[in-house]
Amino acid sequence: MEYINEIIATNLRKIRNQKRMSLDDLSKLTSVSKAVLFQIEKGTTNPTISTLWKIAEGLNIPLSNIIHKRKSATIVRKDETIPLNDNSNNVKIYSHIPCYRNLEIFDIVLNKDGVLESSGHDIGAEELVFIKVGKVKVTIENEEFILTENEILRFDSNVSHSYENIGSEECIVMIVNHLVSL
């Protein structure tokens, strides 16, 4: 069995080499130190969600391109999915399917008062938000939307946006990102 840090190491090294970037170039682009990037590519560290998100945003690629192995067909079983945690453990991200045809699908589990923020994606990117369990405030720039179970929101995701659990229990949000450039 291959560990997540090994998959991340292999993928990041491959992506960086495909883009013909040095670790210095990647560090400047992502605001992640060269030392941390080196450790990630060696597979000697388990990076946080925030670090992986910065790398994905800086490279202008879906997070799933960093954390998944690409296969021709994929079944994802919940008990086989390893969540990525933020530093506070208030947010877990379950990336279900590696990015396919510019689509990225994942679940976000927000503990009570949990918040996940994004600085935005490429121009033309769209996000579909489906509330599976709970009550969530989605903020898109300065506009707020309150969503409850089985409600869906679609928005242009090239602007800053966030998800905040405003309910009294854990909530689960499915995100489908339609990205324009990979």
mmCIF file of C-alpha atoms in Angstrom:
data_model
loop_
_atom_site.group_PDB
_atom_site.id
_atom_site.type_symbol
_atom_site.label_atom_id
_atom_site.label_comp_id
_atom_site.label_asym_id
_atom_site.label_seq_id
_atom_site.Cartn_x
_atom_site.Cartn_y
_atom_site.Cartn_z
ATOM 1 C CA MET A 1 0.000 0.000 0.000
ATOM 2 C CA GLU A 2 1.314 3.416 -0.952
ATOM 3 C CA TYR A 3 1.039 6.166 1.661
ATOM 4 C CA ILE A 4 -0.506 9.544 0.878
ATOM 5 C CA ASN A 5 2.777 11.400 1.454
ATOM 6 C CA GLU A 6 4.436 9.167 -1.195
ATOM 7 C CA ILE A 7 1.648 9.861 -3.696
ATOM 8 C CA ILE A 8 1.875 13.599 -3.000
ATOM 9 C CA ALA A 9 5.679 13.482 -3.357
ATOM 10 C CA THR A 10 5.517 11.691 -6.704
ATOM 11 C CA ASN A 11 2.750 13.899 -8.091
ATOM 12 C CA LEU A 12 4.283 17.196 -6.995
ATOM 13 C CA ARG A 13 7.702 16.290 -8.394
ATOM 14 C CA LYS A 14 6.104 15.196 -11.697
ATOM 15 C CA ILE A 15 3.968 18.354 -11.978
ATOM 16 C CA ARG A 16 6.899 20.630 -11.129
ATOM 17 C CA ASN A 17 9.142 18.900 -13.673
ATOM 18 C CA GLN A 18 6.431 19.050 -16.366
ATOM 19 C CA LYS A 19 6.230 22.796 -15.800
ATOM 20 C CA ARG A 20 10.059 22.987 -15.873
ATOM 21 C CA MET A 21 10.189 24.703 -12.513
ATOM 22 C CA SER A 22 12.884 24.654 -9.857
ATOM 23 C CA LEU A 23 12.025 24.407 -6.171
ATOM 24 C CA ASP A 24 12.903 28.118 -5.935
ATOM 25 C CA ASP A 25 10.415 28.932 -8.705
ATOM 26 C CA LEU A 26 7.708 26.878 -7.010
ATOM 27 C CA SER A 27 8.440 28.463 -3.640
ATOM 28 C CA LYS A 28 8.048 31.975 -5.056
ATOM 29 C CA LEU A 29 4.845 31.023 -6.858
ATOM 30 C CA THR A 30 3.196 29.355 -3.846
ATOM 31 C CA SER A 31 4.635 31.174 -0.804
ATOM 32 C CA VAL A 32 5.665 27.770 0.564
ATOM 33 C CA SER A 33 9.293 27.599 1.645
ATOM 34 C CA LYS A 34 11.813 25.725 -0.468
ATOM 35 C CA ALA A 35 12.676 23.538 2.540
ATOM 36 C CA VAL A 36 9.046 22.459 3.001
ATOM 37 C CA LEU A 37 8.652 21.790 -0.729
ATOM 38 C CA PHE A 38 11.836 19.701 -0.645
ATOM 39 C CA GLN A 39 10.482 17.646 2.291
ATOM 40 C CA ILE A 40 7.139 17.150 0.514
ATOM 41 C CA GLU A 41 8.858 15.949 -2.663
ATOM 42 C CA LYS A 42 11.023 13.559 -0.630
ATOM 43 C CA GLY A 43 7.901 12.191 1.083
ATOM 44 C CA THR A 44 9.289 12.878 4.544
ATOM 45 C CA THR A 45 6.445 15.101 5.743
ATOM 46 C CA ASN A 46 2.654 15.120 5.778
ATOM 47 C CA PRO A 47 1.718 18.607 4.564
ATOM 48 C CA THR A 48 -1.366 20.398 5.881
ATOM 49 C CA ILE A 49 -4.417 21.193 3.777
ATOM 50 C CA SER A 50 -3.371 24.854 3.786
ATOM 51 C CA THR A 51 0.053 24.023 2.383
ATOM 52 C CA LEU A 52 -1.336 21.722 -0.313
ATOM 53 C CA TRP A 53 -3.994 24.300 -1.174
ATOM 54 C CA LYS A 54 -1.336 27.027 -1.583
ATOM 55 C CA ILE A 55 0.631 24.741 -3.881
ATOM 56 C CA ALA A 56 -2.418 23.832 -5.974
ATOM 57 C CA GLU A 57 -3.519 27.473 -6.209
ATOM 58 C CA GLY A 58 -0.001 28.620 -7.100
ATOM 59 C CA LEU A 59 0.314 25.974 -9.808
ATOM 60 C CA ASN A 60 -3.214 26.708 -10.987
ATOM 61 C CA ILE A 61 -4.232 23.048 -10.731
ATOM 62 C CA PRO A 62 -6.903 21.147 -8.806
ATOM 63 C CA LEU A 63 -5.898 19.878 -5.372
ATOM 64 C CA SER A 64 -6.802 16.358 -6.485
ATOM 65 C CA ASN A 65 -3.966 16.415 -9.058
ATOM 66 C CA ILE A 66 -1.556 16.508 -6.133
ATOM 67 C CA ILE A 67 -3.157 13.952 -3.828
ATOM 68 C CA HIS A 68 -4.493 11.209 -6.160
ATOM 69 C CA LYS A 69 -2.995 8.577 -8.417
ATOM 70 C CA ARG A 70 -4.561 8.659 -11.881
ATOM 71 C CA LYS A 71 -6.369 5.472 -13.008
ATOM 72 C CA SER A 72 -8.576 4.622 -16.009
ATOM 73 C CA ALA A 73 -11.511 3.697 -13.741
ATOM 74 C CA THR A 74 -11.939 4.513 -10.087
ATOM 75 C CA ILE A 75 -14.284 3.399 -7.348
ATOM 76 C CA VAL A 76 -13.964 5.400 -4.186
ATOM 77 C CA ARG A 77 -15.141 3.794 -0.988
ATOM 78 C CA LYS A 78 -15.577 6.021 2.023
ATOM 79 C CA ASP A 79 -13.573 3.777 4.340
ATOM 80 C CA GLU A 80 -10.632 3.881 1.897
ATOM 81 C CA THR A 81 -10.532 7.669 1.622
ATOM 82 C CA ILE A 82 -7.990 9.401 3.835
ATOM 83 C CA PRO A 83 -9.070 12.918 4.765
ATOM 84 C CA LEU A 84 -6.802 15.920 4.694
ATOM 85 C CA ASN A 85 -7.084 17.929 7.912
ATOM 86 C CA ASP A 86 -6.462 21.569 8.599
ATOM 87 C CA ASN A 87 -4.299 22.574 11.558
ATOM 88 C CA SER A 88 -7.292 23.007 13.874
ATOM 89 C CA ASN A 89 -8.963 19.717 12.852
ATOM 90 C CA ASN A 90 -12.179 21.699 12.256
ATOM 91 C CA VAL A 91 -12.110 20.901 8.534
ATOM 92 C CA LYS A 92 -11.561 17.608 6.711
ATOM 93 C CA ILE A 93 -11.422 17.283 2.936
ATOM 94 C CA TYR A 94 -12.178 13.957 1.277
ATOM 95 C CA SER A 95 -11.011 14.180 -2.321
ATOM 96 C CA HIS A 96 -12.995 11.474 -4.074
ATOM 97 C CA ILE A 97 -11.990 11.409 -7.708
ATOM 98 C CA PRO A 98 -8.814 12.759 -9.271
ATOM 99 C CA CYS A 99 -9.501 15.676 -11.563
ATOM 100 C CA TYR A 100 -11.112 14.379 -14.735
ATOM 101 C CA ARG A 101 -12.024 16.537 -17.714
ATOM 102 C CA ASN A 102 -11.628 19.672 -15.634
ATOM 103 C CA LEU A 103 -13.970 18.371 -12.904
ATOM 104 C CA GLU A 104 -12.875 17.936 -9.318
ATOM 105 C CA ILE A 105 -15.211 16.340 -6.754
ATOM 106 C CA PHE A 106 -14.714 16.271 -3.006
ATOM 107 C CA ASP A 107 -16.524 16.397 0.315
ATOM 108 C CA ILE A 108 -15.768 18.928 2.998
ATOM 109 C CA VAL A 109 -16.619 17.959 6.559
ATOM 110 C CA LEU A 110 -16.878 21.034 8.760
ATOM 111 C CA ASN A 111 -17.030 20.594 12.503
ATOM 112 C CA LYS A 112 -19.134 23.066 14.483
ATOM 113 C CA ASP A 113 -17.731 26.554 13.721
ATOM 114 C CA GLY A 114 -15.415 25.082 11.053
ATOM 115 C CA VAL A 115 -14.460 27.394 8.162
ATOM 116 C CA LEU A 116 -12.730 26.702 4.845
ATOM 117 C CA GLU A 117 -11.534 29.657 2.761
ATOM 118 C CA SER A 118 -10.394 29.871 -0.857
ATOM 119 C CA SER A 119 -8.774 32.816 -2.595
ATOM 120 C CA GLY A 120 -10.529 31.797 -5.813
ATOM 121 C CA HIS A 121 -9.732 29.812 -8.932
ATOM 122 C CA ASP A 122 -9.081 30.742 -12.566
ATOM 123 C CA ILE A 123 -11.393 33.047 -14.479
ATOM 124 C CA GLY A 124 -14.162 30.910 -15.929
ATOM 125 C CA ALA A 125 -14.072 28.333 -13.122
ATOM 126 C CA GLU A 126 -17.408 27.321 -11.604
ATOM 127 C CA GLU A 127 -18.250 25.641 -8.339
ATOM 128 C CA LEU A 128 -21.318 23.608 -7.445
ATOM 129 C CA VAL A 129 -22.013 23.262 -3.739
ATOM 130 C CA PHE A 130 -24.374 20.557 -2.506
ATOM 131 C CA ILE A 131 -25.237 20.475 1.202
ATOM 132 C CA LYS A 132 -25.512 16.836 2.224
ATOM 133 C CA VAL A 133 -25.847 17.357 5.983
ATOM 134 C CA GLY A 134 -26.158 20.487 8.103
ATOM 135 C CA LYS A 135 -26.362 24.234 7.590
ATOM 136 C CA VAL A 136 -23.641 26.232 5.852
ATOM 137 C CA LYS A 137 -22.973 29.893 5.160
ATOM 138 C CA VAL A 138 -21.246 30.297 1.805
ATOM 139 C CA THR A 139 -19.625 33.697 1.368
ATOM 140 C CA ILE A 140 -18.688 34.740 -2.158
ATOM 141 C CA GLU A 141 -16.686 37.938 -1.881
ATOM 142 C CA ASN A 142 -19.114 39.987 0.271
ATOM 143 C CA GLU A 143 -22.341 38.148 -0.570
ATOM 144 C CA GLU A 144 -23.627 35.514 1.866
ATOM 145 C CA PHE A 145 -25.834 32.503 1.148
ATOM 146 C CA ILE A 146 -27.345 30.247 3.809
ATOM 147 C CA LEU A 147 -27.823 26.677 2.608
ATOM 148 C CA THR A 148 -29.347 23.651 4.311
ATOM 149 C CA GLU A 149 -29.566 19.955 3.468
ATOM 150 C CA ASN A 150 -30.226 19.058 -0.171
ATOM 151 C CA GLU A 151 -29.782 22.624 -1.419
ATOM 152 C CA ILE A 152 -27.371 23.479 -4.212
ATOM 153 C CA LEU A 153 -25.518 26.684 -5.057
ATOM 154 C CA ARG A 154 -23.649 27.359 -8.305
ATOM 155 C CA PHE A 155 -21.257 30.275 -8.601
ATOM 156 C CA ASP A 156 -18.302 31.617 -10.543
ATOM 157 C CA SER A 157 -15.429 30.573 -8.314
ATOM 158 C CA ASN A 158 -12.712 32.882 -9.594
ATOM 159 C CA VAL A 159 -13.287 35.144 -6.575
ATOM 160 C CA SER A 160 -12.608 34.601 -2.885
ATOM 161 C CA HIS A 161 -15.156 32.366 -1.209
ATOM 162 C CA SER A 162 -15.603 30.471 2.034
ATOM 163 C CA TYR A 163 -17.705 27.806 3.693
ATOM 164 C CA GLU A 164 -18.708 28.128 7.344
ATOM 165 C CA ASN A 165 -20.655 25.630 9.421
ATOM 166 C CA ILE A 166 -23.316 27.702 11.188
ATOM 167 C CA GLY A 167 -25.255 24.737 12.517
ATOM 168 C CA SER A 168 -24.926 23.015 15.864
ATOM 169 C CA GLU A 169 -23.599 19.740 14.400
ATOM 170 C CA GLU A 170 -20.972 18.622 11.914
ATOM 171 C CA CYS A 171 -21.926 19.360 8.308
ATOM 172 C CA ILE A 172 -20.972 17.701 5.042
ATOM 173 C CA VAL A 173 -20.709 19.637 1.797
ATOM 174 C CA MET A 174 -20.032 18.121 -1.624
ATOM 175 C CA ILE A 175 -18.096 20.385 -3.955
ATOM 176 C CA VAL A 176 -17.845 19.966 -7.715
ATOM 177 C CA ASN A 177 -15.284 22.300 -9.265
ATOM 178 C CA HIS A 178 -15.345 22.895 -12.998
ATOM 179 C CA LEU A 179 -11.911 24.269 -13.714
ATOM 180 C CA VAL A 180 -10.884 25.854 -16.978
ATOM 181 C CA SER A 181 -7.143 25.223 -17.136
ATOM 182 C CA LEU A 182 -5.138 22.313 -15.907
#
